[in-house]
XYZ file of C-alpha atoms in Angstrom:
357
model
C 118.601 181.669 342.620
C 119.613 185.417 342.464
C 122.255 187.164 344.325
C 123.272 190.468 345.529
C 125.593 192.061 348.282
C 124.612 194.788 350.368
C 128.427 196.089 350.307
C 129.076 197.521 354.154
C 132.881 196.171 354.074
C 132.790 193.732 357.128
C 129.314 193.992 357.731
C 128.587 193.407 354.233
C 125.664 190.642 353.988
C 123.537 188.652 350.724
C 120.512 188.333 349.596
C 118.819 185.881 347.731
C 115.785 185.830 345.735
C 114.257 182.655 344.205
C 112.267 179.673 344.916
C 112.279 177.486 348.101
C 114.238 180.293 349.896
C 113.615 178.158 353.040
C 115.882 175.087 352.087
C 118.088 177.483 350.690
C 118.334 179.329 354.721
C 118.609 176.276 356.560
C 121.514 175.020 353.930
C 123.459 178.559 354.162
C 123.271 178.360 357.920
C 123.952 175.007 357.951
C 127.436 175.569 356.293
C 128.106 179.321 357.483
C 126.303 179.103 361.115
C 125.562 182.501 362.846
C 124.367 181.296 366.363
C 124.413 177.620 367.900
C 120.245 178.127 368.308
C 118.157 180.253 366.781
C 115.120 182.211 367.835
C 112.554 182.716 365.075
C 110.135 185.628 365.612
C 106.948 186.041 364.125
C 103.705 187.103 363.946
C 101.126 184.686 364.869
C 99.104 184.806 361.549
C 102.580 184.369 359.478
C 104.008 181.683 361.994
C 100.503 179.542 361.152
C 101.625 179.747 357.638
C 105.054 178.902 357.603
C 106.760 178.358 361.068
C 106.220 175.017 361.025
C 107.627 174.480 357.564
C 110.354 176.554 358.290
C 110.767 174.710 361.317
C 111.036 171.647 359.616
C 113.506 172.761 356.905
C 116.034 173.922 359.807
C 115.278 170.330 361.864
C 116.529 168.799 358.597
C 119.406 170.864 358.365
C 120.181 169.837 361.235
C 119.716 172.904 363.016
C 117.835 173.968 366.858
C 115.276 176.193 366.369
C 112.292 178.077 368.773
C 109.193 180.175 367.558
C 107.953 182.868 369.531
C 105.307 184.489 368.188
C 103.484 187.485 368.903
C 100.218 189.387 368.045
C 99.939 190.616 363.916
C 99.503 194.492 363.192
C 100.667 197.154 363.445
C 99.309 197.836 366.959
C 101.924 195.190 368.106
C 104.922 197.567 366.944
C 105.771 198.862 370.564
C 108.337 198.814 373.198
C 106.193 196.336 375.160
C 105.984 193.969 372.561
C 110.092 193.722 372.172
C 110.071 193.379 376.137
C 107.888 190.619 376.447
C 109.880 188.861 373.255
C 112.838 189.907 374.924
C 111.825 187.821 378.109
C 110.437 185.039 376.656
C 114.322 184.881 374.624
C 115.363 184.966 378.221
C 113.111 182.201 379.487
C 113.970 179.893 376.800
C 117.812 180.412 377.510
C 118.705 181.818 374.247
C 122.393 183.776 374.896
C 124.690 186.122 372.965
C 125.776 182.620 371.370
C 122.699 182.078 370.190
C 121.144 184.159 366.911
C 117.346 184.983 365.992
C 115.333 184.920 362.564
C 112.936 187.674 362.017
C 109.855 185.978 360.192
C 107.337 187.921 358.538
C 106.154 191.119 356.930
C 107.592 194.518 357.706
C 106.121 194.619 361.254
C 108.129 191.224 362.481
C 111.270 192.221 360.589
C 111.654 195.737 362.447
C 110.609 194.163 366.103
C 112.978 191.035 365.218
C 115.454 192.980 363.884
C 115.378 195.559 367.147
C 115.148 192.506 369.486
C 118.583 190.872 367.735
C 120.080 194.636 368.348
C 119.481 194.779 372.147
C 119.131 191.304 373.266
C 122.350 190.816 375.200
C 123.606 193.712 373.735
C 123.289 192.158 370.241
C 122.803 189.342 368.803
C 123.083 187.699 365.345
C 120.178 188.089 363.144
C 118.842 187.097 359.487
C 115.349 188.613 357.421
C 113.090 185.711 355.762
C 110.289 188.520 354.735
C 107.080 187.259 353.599
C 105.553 190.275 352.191
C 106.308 192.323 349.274
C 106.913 195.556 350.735
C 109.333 193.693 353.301
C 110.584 191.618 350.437
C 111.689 194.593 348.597
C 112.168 197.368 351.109
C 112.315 196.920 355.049
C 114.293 193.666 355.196
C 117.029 195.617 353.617
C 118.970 197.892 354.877
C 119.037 197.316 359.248
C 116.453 199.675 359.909
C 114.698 198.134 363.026
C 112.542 199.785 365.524
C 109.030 200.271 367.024
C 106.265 203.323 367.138
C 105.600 205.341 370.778
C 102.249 207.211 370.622
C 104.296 210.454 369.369
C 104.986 208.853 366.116
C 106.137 205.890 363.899
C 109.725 204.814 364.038
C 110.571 206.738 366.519
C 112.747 204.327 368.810
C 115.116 201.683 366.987
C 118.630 201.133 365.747
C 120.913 200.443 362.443
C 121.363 196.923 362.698
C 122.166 194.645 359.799
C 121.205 191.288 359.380
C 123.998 188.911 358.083
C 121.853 187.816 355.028
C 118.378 187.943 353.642
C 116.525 184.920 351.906
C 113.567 186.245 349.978
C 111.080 183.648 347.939
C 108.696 185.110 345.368
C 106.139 181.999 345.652
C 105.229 183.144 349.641
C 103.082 186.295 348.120
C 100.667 184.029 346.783
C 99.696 183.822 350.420
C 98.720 187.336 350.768
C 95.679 189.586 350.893
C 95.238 191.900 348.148
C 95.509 195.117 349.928
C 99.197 193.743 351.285
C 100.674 193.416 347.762
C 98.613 196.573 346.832
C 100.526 198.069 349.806
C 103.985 196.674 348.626
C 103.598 198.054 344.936
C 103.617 201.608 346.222
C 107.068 200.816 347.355
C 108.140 199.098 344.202
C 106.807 202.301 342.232
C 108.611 204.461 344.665
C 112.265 202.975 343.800
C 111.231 203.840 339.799
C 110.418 207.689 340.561
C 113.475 208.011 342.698
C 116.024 206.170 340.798
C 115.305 204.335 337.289
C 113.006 205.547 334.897
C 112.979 202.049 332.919
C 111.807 200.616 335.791
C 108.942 202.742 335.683
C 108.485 201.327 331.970
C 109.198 198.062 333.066
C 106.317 198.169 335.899
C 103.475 199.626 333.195
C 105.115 196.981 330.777
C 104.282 194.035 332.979
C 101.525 194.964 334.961
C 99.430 191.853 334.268
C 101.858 189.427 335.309
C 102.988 190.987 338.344
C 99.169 190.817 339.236
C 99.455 187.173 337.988
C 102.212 186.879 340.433
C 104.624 185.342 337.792
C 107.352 183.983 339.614
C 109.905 184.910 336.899
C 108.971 188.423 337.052
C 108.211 189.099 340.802
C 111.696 187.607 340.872
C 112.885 190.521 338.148
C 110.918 193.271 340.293
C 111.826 192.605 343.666
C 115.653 192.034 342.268
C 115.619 195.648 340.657
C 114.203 196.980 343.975
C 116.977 195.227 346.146
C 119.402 196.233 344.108
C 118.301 199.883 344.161
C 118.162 199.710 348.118
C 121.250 198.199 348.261
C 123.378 200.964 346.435
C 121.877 203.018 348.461
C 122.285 201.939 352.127
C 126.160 200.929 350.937
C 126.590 204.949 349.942
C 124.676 206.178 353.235
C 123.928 203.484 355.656
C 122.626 205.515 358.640
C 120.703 208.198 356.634
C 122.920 211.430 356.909
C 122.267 211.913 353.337
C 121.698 210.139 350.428
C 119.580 207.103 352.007
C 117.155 209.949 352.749
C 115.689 209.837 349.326
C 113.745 206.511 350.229
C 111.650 208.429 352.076
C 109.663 209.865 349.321
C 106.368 209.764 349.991
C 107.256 208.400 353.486
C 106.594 211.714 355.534
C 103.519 212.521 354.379
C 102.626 209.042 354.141
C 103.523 208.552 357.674
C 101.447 210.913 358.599
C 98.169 210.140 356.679
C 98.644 206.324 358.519
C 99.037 207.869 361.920
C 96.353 209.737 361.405
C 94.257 206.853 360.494
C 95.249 205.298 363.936
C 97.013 202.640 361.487
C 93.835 201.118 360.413
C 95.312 202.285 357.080
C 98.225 200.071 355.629
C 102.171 201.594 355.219
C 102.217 201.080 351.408
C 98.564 202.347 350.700
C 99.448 205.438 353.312
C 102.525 205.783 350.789
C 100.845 205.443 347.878
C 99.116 208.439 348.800
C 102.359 210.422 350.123
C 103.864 210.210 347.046
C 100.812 211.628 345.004
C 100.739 214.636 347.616
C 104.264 215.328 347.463
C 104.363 214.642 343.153
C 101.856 218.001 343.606
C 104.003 219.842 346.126
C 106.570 218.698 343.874
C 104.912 220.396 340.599
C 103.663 223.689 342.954
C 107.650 223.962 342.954
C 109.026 223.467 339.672
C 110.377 220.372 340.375
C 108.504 217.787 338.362
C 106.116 218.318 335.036
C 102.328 218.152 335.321
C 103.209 214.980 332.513
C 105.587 213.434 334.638
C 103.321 213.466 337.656
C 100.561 212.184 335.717
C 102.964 208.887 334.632
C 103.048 208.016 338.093
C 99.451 209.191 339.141
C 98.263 206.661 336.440
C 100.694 203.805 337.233
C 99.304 204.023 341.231
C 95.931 203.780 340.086
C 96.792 201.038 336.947
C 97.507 199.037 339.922
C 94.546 199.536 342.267
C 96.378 201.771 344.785
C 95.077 205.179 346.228
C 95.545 208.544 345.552
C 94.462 210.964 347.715
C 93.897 211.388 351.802
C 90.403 210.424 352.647
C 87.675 213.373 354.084
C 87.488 211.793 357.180
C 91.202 212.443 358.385
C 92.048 215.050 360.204
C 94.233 217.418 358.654
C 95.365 218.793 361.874
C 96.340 215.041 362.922
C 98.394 215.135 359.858
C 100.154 218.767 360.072
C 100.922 217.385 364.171
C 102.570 214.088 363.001
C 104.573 215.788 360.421
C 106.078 217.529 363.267
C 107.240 214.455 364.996
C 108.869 212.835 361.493
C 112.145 211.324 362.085
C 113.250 214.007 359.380
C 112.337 217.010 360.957
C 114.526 219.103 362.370
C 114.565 222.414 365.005
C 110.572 222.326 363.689
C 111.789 222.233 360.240
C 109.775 219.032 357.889
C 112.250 217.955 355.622
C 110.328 216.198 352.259
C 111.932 214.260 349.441
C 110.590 215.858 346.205
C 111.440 214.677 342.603
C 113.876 216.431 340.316
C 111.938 215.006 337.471
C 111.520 211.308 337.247
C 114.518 209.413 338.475
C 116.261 212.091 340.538
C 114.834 213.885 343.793
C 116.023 216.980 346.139
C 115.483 217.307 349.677
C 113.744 220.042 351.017
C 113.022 222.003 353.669
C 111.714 225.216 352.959
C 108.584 224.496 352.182
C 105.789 226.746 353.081
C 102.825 225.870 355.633
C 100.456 227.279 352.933
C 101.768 224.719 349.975
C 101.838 221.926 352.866
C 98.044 222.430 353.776
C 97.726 222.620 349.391
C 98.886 218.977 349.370
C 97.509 217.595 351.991
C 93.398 218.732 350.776
């Protein structure tokens, strides 16, 4: 089992990474509880996969468990959905003594996670993430919160889980286009922060396909890692946690603009392409550097560019509305070559309509 510490002084919390992950929850809770019951949220494709196993390894432990479940997609990431979670908590009797486990992919960790941080006025909370982009992105770091029809993200809180359990073997489970979609994050913590990693993804590109255990385990460690030096220098984005957003603004964007029929990580996949361009246009990054990581994307299967049929004016409108933009300005995470990035906001609305084509 691997371990690291997301280091936040007394909020500081662990993850682990490794193999039944689920015995390995129940057993941590078991000797370090959090709440005297615990709620587990998730979505109702996820909870037919593993809530009843999970279930069971908590019932063993010992330990009194509910599922409520709600609707999968993305469509279910609203205000609404927390408030009918949030009364069906109520209806069940769960109390600021009790805790809650957020289930699932990156859509159940940032609803769970916002439910834990206003139910009662907070509540205990751990991630079990069953995808990889949640594996090795949004169950780290206590980002929670929900889209409103003005954009994505738009209403939530900082609010850090007290430990995350992570097990390679559940992405065996998935679709293709949801590990496709958690790659693109996995590529994004090479071009931001560690160039080996980069070498290390190219390297071993057939057995992450293969979904090797051993080296999903390696990859989603790096990544965690990565996040977590990150959030422990800046936890509430006021500077350096910014430059996890790369490719996130534009990316955001292109999957609003799709009306979220188009997944995060493949709508990120294609951020970071436009922004590698806006980033060459600049000075920034080498036509040879941006062609590393336009051939690792499409080495693994992911896309590259925004298709015809999206509205460009969409895209320009929910750039506006980024959680990054300020007084009108869009703020964009560009690389300083490979490894390094700058944050910018001068960018002109001629090079922005260049990228976006």
């Amino acid at each position: 089992m691997l371990e690291l510490t997301v280091g936040l002084g007394e909020r500081s919390y662990p993850i682990f990474i490794g193999k039944d992950c689920f015995d390995h929850a129940a057993q941590y809770l078991k000797s370090k509880p959090i709440g005297k019951r615990y709620c587990i949220i998730a979505d109702d494709k996820v909870a037919s996969l593993y809530g009843e196993l999970l279930e069971k390894k908590f019932a063993q432990a010992g330990i009194m468990t509910e599922m409520i479940t709600f609707p999968h997609g993305e469509q279910s990431k609203t205000l609404e959905t927390v408030a009918k979670l949030a009364s069906a908590m109520a209806q069940r009797g769960f109390d600021r003594k009790d805790a809650l486990i957020a289930l699932g992919g990156g859509v159940s960790g940032d609803i769970g996670g916002f439910v834990a941080s206003a139910y009662m006025r907070g509540i205990p909370f751990i991630q079990i993430p069953t995808t990889l982009l949640a594996q090795v992105d949004s169950s780290v770091g206590g980002k929670t919160g929900v889209d409103i029809p003005e954009g994505k993200n738009l209403v939530g809180a900082f609010y850090q889980p007290k430990a995350v359990f992570i097990d390679p073997e559940v992405l065996k489970s998935l679709e293709k286009q949801e590990v496709l979609g958690g790659l693109a994050e996995v590529i994004k913590y090479g071009v931001i922060r560690d160039t080996e990693f980069l070498n290390f993804l190219r390297d071993k590109r057939e057995a992450i396909l293969a979904f090797d255990s051993e080296t999903l385990g390696e990859l989603i460690y790096t990544c965690c890692k990565i996040k977590a030096d990150v959030v422990a220098e800046d936890e509430r984005e006021s500077d350096v946690r910014r430059i996890l957003n790369y490719g996130h603004t534009i990316g955001h964007a292109v999957e609003a603009a799709s009306d979220f029929t188009l997944i995060h990580g493949l709508a990120v996949s294609i951020g970071m392409v436009a922004i590698n361009k806006m980033a060459v246009a600049l000075g920034c990054l080498t036509s040879d550097d941006a062609d590393k990581v336009y051939s690792l994307l499409t080495a693994y299967g992911l896309p590259t560019s925004i298709p015809e049929s999206y509205s460009r004016e969409k895209i320009k409108k929910y750039l506006l509305t980024d959680k990054k933009t300020v007084g009108g300005t869009v703020f964009f995470v560009i690389p300083d070559g490979l490894g390094k990035t700058v944050i910018r906001g001068d960018i002109s609305p001629e090079l922005i309509d260049i990228v976006i084509q």
